[in-house]
Short mmCIF file of C-alpha atoms in Angstrom, two decimals:
data_model
loop_
_atom_site.label_atom_id
_atom_site.label_comp_id
_atom_site.label_asym_id
_atom_site.label_seq_id
_atom_site.Cartn_x
_atom_site.Cartn_y
_atom_site.Cartn_z
CA MET R 1 101.49 64.11 108.17
CA LYS R 2 104.27 64.24 110.70
CA LEU R 3 106.47 66.30 108.38
CA TYR R 4 103.62 68.71 107.71
CA ALA R 5 103.10 69.12 111.46
CA ASP R 6 106.81 69.87 111.82
CA ARG R 7 106.65 72.52 109.13
CA LEU R 8 103.64 74.34 110.50
CA PRO R 9 105.18 75.37 113.85
CA HIS R 10 108.29 76.56 112.02
CA ALA R 11 106.24 78.79 109.74
CA ILE R 12 104.22 80.10 112.66
CA ARG R 13 107.36 80.84 114.65
CA GLN R 14 108.81 82.65 111.67
CA LEU R 15 105.71 84.79 111.23
CA LEU R 16 105.42 85.50 114.95
CA THR R 17 109.08 86.47 115.10
CA ASP R 18 108.64 88.97 112.28
CA LEU R 19 105.54 90.42 113.91
CA ALA R 20 107.30 90.58 117.27
CA VAL R 21 110.21 92.49 115.76
CA VAL R 22 107.87 94.99 114.09
CA ILE R 23 105.88 95.48 117.30
CA TRP R 24 109.09 95.72 119.32
CA VAL R 25 110.53 98.43 117.05
CA TYR R 26 107.22 100.31 117.03
CA ALA R 27 107.06 100.17 120.84
CA TRP R 28 110.56 101.64 121.16
CA ILE R 29 109.73 104.38 118.66
CA ARG R 30 106.64 105.24 120.68
CA ALA R 31 108.76 105.20 123.85
CA GLY R 32 111.24 107.56 122.19
CA LEU R 33 108.46 109.96 121.24
CA TRP R 34 107.05 109.76 124.77
CA VAL R 35 110.45 110.59 126.28
CA HIS R 36 110.86 113.43 123.79
CA ASP R 37 107.51 114.96 124.78
CA LEU R 38 108.20 114.39 128.47
CA VAL R 39 111.57 116.15 128.37
CA LEU R 40 110.11 119.02 126.34
CA LYS R 41 107.88 119.79 129.30
CA LEU R 42 111.03 120.90 131.11
CA GLY R 43 111.13 123.81 128.68
CA VAL R 44 107.85 125.27 129.96
CA PRO R 45 109.63 127.50 132.56
CA GLY R 46 111.85 128.78 129.79
CA GLN R 47 108.81 129.60 127.66
CA LYS R 48 107.24 131.49 130.54
CA LEU R 49 110.51 133.30 131.23
CA GLU R 50 110.86 134.26 127.60
CA GLY R 51 107.27 135.43 127.39
CA ALA R 52 107.51 137.44 130.60
CA GLY R 53 110.85 138.99 129.65
CA THR R 54 109.65 139.91 126.18
CA GLY R 55 106.41 141.37 127.53
CA ILE R 56 108.18 143.42 130.19
CA ALA R 57 110.79 144.64 127.70
CA ASP R 58 108.09 145.73 125.23
CA ASN R 59 106.11 147.52 127.93
CA LEU R 60 109.22 149.29 129.25
CA ALA R 61 110.29 150.28 125.77
CA ASP R 62 106.81 151.63 125.08
CA ALA R 63 106.79 153.55 128.36
CA GLY R 64 110.27 154.88 127.68
CA GLY R 65 109.15 156.08 124.27
CA LYS R 66 106.28 158.00 125.80
CA VAL R 67 108.46 159.50 128.55
CA GLY R 68 111.04 160.47 125.96
CA ARG R 69 108.57 162.91 124.45
CA VAL R 70 108.68 165.05 127.61
CA PRO R 71 110.43 168.32 126.73
CA LEU R 72 113.95 169.00 128.10
CA VAL R 73 114.22 165.98 130.45
CA GLY R 74 112.84 163.30 128.15
CA ASP R 75 116.22 161.72 127.36
CA GLU R 76 117.20 161.53 131.03
CA LEU R 77 113.89 159.96 131.99
CA THR R 78 114.16 157.40 129.16
CA ALA R 79 117.54 155.97 130.28
CA PRO R 80 116.19 153.91 133.26
CA PHE R 81 113.44 152.48 131.09
CA THR R 82 115.96 151.54 128.41
CA LYS R 83 118.23 149.76 130.90
CA ALA R 84 115.30 147.93 132.45
CA ALA R 85 114.09 146.87 129.01
CA GLU R 86 117.56 145.52 128.19
CA ALA R 87 117.56 143.54 131.44
CA ALA R 88 114.14 142.11 130.58
CA ARG R 89 115.38 141.12 127.13
CA THR R 90 118.31 139.35 128.80
CA LEU R 91 115.79 137.31 130.77
CA ALA R 92 113.92 136.52 127.57
CA ASP R 93 117.18 135.39 125.93
CA ALA R 94 117.90 133.17 128.93
CA GLY R 95 114.46 131.62 128.55
CA ARG R 96 115.10 130.93 124.86
CA GLU R 97 118.47 129.36 125.63
CA GLN R 98 116.90 127.15 128.27
CA GLN R 99 114.30 125.98 125.76
CA GLN R 100 117.00 125.23 123.19
CA ILE R 101 118.94 123.17 125.71
CA VAL R 102 115.81 121.22 126.62
CA GLN R 103 114.97 120.62 122.96
CA ASN R 104 118.47 119.34 122.26
CA LEU R 105 118.32 117.10 125.33
CA ALA R 106 114.92 115.73 124.32
CA LEU R 107 116.19 114.96 120.82
CA VAL R 108 119.36 113.24 122.03
CA LEU R 109 117.58 111.13 124.66
CA SER R 110 114.84 110.03 122.26
CA LEU R 111 117.38 109.15 119.55
CA LEU R 112 119.49 107.16 122.00
CA LEU R 113 116.43 105.31 123.22
CA VAL R 114 115.44 104.33 119.68
CA ALA R 115 118.96 103.83 118.30
CA VAL R 116 119.83 100.79 120.44
CA PRO R 117 116.86 98.59 119.47
CA LEU R 118 117.09 99.72 115.85
CA ALA R 119 120.78 98.81 115.83
CA LEU R 120 119.94 95.35 117.18
CA VAL R 121 117.39 94.89 114.41
CA LEU R 122 119.63 96.22 111.64
CA PHE R 123 122.83 94.46 112.66
CA LEU R 124 121.54 91.24 114.25
CA TRP R 125 118.02 90.30 113.16
CA LEU R 126 118.03 91.73 109.63
CA PRO R 127 121.25 89.98 108.49
CA LEU R 128 119.86 86.66 109.76
CA ARG R 129 116.58 87.32 107.96
CA VAL R 130 118.37 88.22 104.72
CA ARG R 131 120.56 85.14 105.02
CA TRP R 132 117.48 82.97 105.46
CA MET R 133 115.86 84.58 102.41
CA ARG R 134 118.95 83.83 100.34
CA ARG R 135 119.06 80.23 101.51
CA ALA R 136 115.36 79.81 100.87
CA GLY R 137 115.77 81.30 97.39
CA ILE R 138 118.68 78.98 96.57
CA ALA R 139 116.76 75.98 97.92
CA ALA R 140 113.73 76.94 95.83
CA ARG R 141 115.89 77.02 92.69
CA VAL R 142 117.69 73.80 93.56
CA ARG R 143 114.39 72.05 94.26
CA SER R 144 113.35 72.33 90.62
CA GLN R 145 116.63 70.96 89.23
CA PRO R 146 117.05 67.28 88.28
CA ALA R 147 119.50 66.53 91.07
CA GLY R 148 117.98 69.09 93.43
CA LYS R 149 116.39 66.59 95.78
CA ASP R 150 119.68 64.75 96.17
CA LEU R 151 121.47 67.95 97.11
CA LEU R 152 118.75 68.90 99.57
CA ALA R 153 118.82 65.42 101.07
CA LEU R 154 122.58 65.64 101.50
CA ARG R 155 122.20 69.04 103.12
CA ALA R 156 119.62 67.62 105.51
CA LEU R 157 121.92 64.75 106.51
CA ALA R 158 124.73 67.23 107.17
CA SER R 159 122.82 69.90 109.07
CA GLN R 160 119.55 68.58 110.49
CA PRO R 161 119.40 67.56 114.18
CA LEU R 162 119.71 63.85 114.83
CA ASN R 163 116.32 63.64 116.49
CA LYS R 164 114.62 64.85 113.32
CA LEU R 165 116.65 62.51 111.14
CA THR R 166 115.80 59.50 113.28
CA ARG R 167 112.10 60.26 112.89
CA LEU R 168 112.49 59.38 109.22
CA GLY R 169 113.76 55.94 110.14
CA PRO R 170 116.73 54.40 111.94
CA ASP R 171 118.47 53.58 108.63
CA ILE R 172 117.72 56.83 106.82
CA ALA R 173 121.38 57.46 106.01
CA GLN R 174 121.84 53.98 104.60
CA SER R 175 118.63 54.30 102.62
CA TRP R 176 119.95 57.55 101.14
CA ARG R 177 123.24 55.84 100.21
CA ASN R 178 121.28 53.12 98.47
CA GLY R 179 119.41 55.74 96.44
CA ASP R 180 116.05 55.00 98.00
CA ALA R 181 113.70 57.52 96.36
CA ALA R 182 111.42 57.68 99.39
CA ALA R 183 114.36 58.42 101.69
CA VAL R 184 115.65 61.12 99.33
CA ASP R 185 112.21 62.72 99.17
CA ALA R 186 111.81 62.63 102.94
CA LEU R 187 115.23 64.18 103.55
CA ALA R 188 114.68 66.84 100.88
CA GLU R 189 111.30 67.68 102.38
CA LEU R 190 112.85 67.91 105.83
CA GLU R 191 115.44 70.41 104.59
CA LEU R 192 112.84 72.43 102.72
CA SER R 193 110.63 72.54 105.80
CA ARG R 194 113.51 74.05 107.77
CA LEU R 195 113.47 76.96 105.32
CA GLY R 196 109.70 77.28 105.39
CA LEU R 197 109.30 75.74 101.94
CA SER R 198 107.30 72.80 100.67
CA PRO R 199 108.16 70.37 97.90
CA SER R 200 105.37 71.82 95.78
CA GLY R 201 106.98 75.26 95.77
CA ARG R 202 104.74 76.99 98.30
CA ARG R 203 106.12 78.58 101.41
CA ARG R 204 104.87 77.18 104.66
#
């Protein structure tokens, strides 16, 4: 019963850690999207500038086209409208450039905000998780072999904390040397519990 109680917290911690990592990554992604949308709001003046410049340029070009139909002096009257329309289009271009800069800034900031936590997950947490999965897979295969319990018991003696070993008995090492089947089973179960496995083959 004591060994089962020791396994249960380990399995719960493992599950909670995985859920925490997923929630943590999701929260950072949401934060990145929020920053992206927030920075994009800085492009609103550029949108208004572009819209105003385009509208003024179109109106001036339309007015210049109408004035240009005046006989004799139409071309001379059109020139000021043409220059003013070009100036308005320059304002519209400036508005578009400002929006492009804001969009690039929003993208870079959001990517940077998400990249750091994702890098921590990919290069720190994920390798540890994969390593645990490999160890658990090897232990599961070893468990079913004839000498598997002996190997797991030896692994437990070499790697388990002393406080956990002493819970199995003060002479657990000597019992293992003497080939005590109960000691071997207890040590093997202790090692399997560290990997979230049970002697029966089910993950805890």
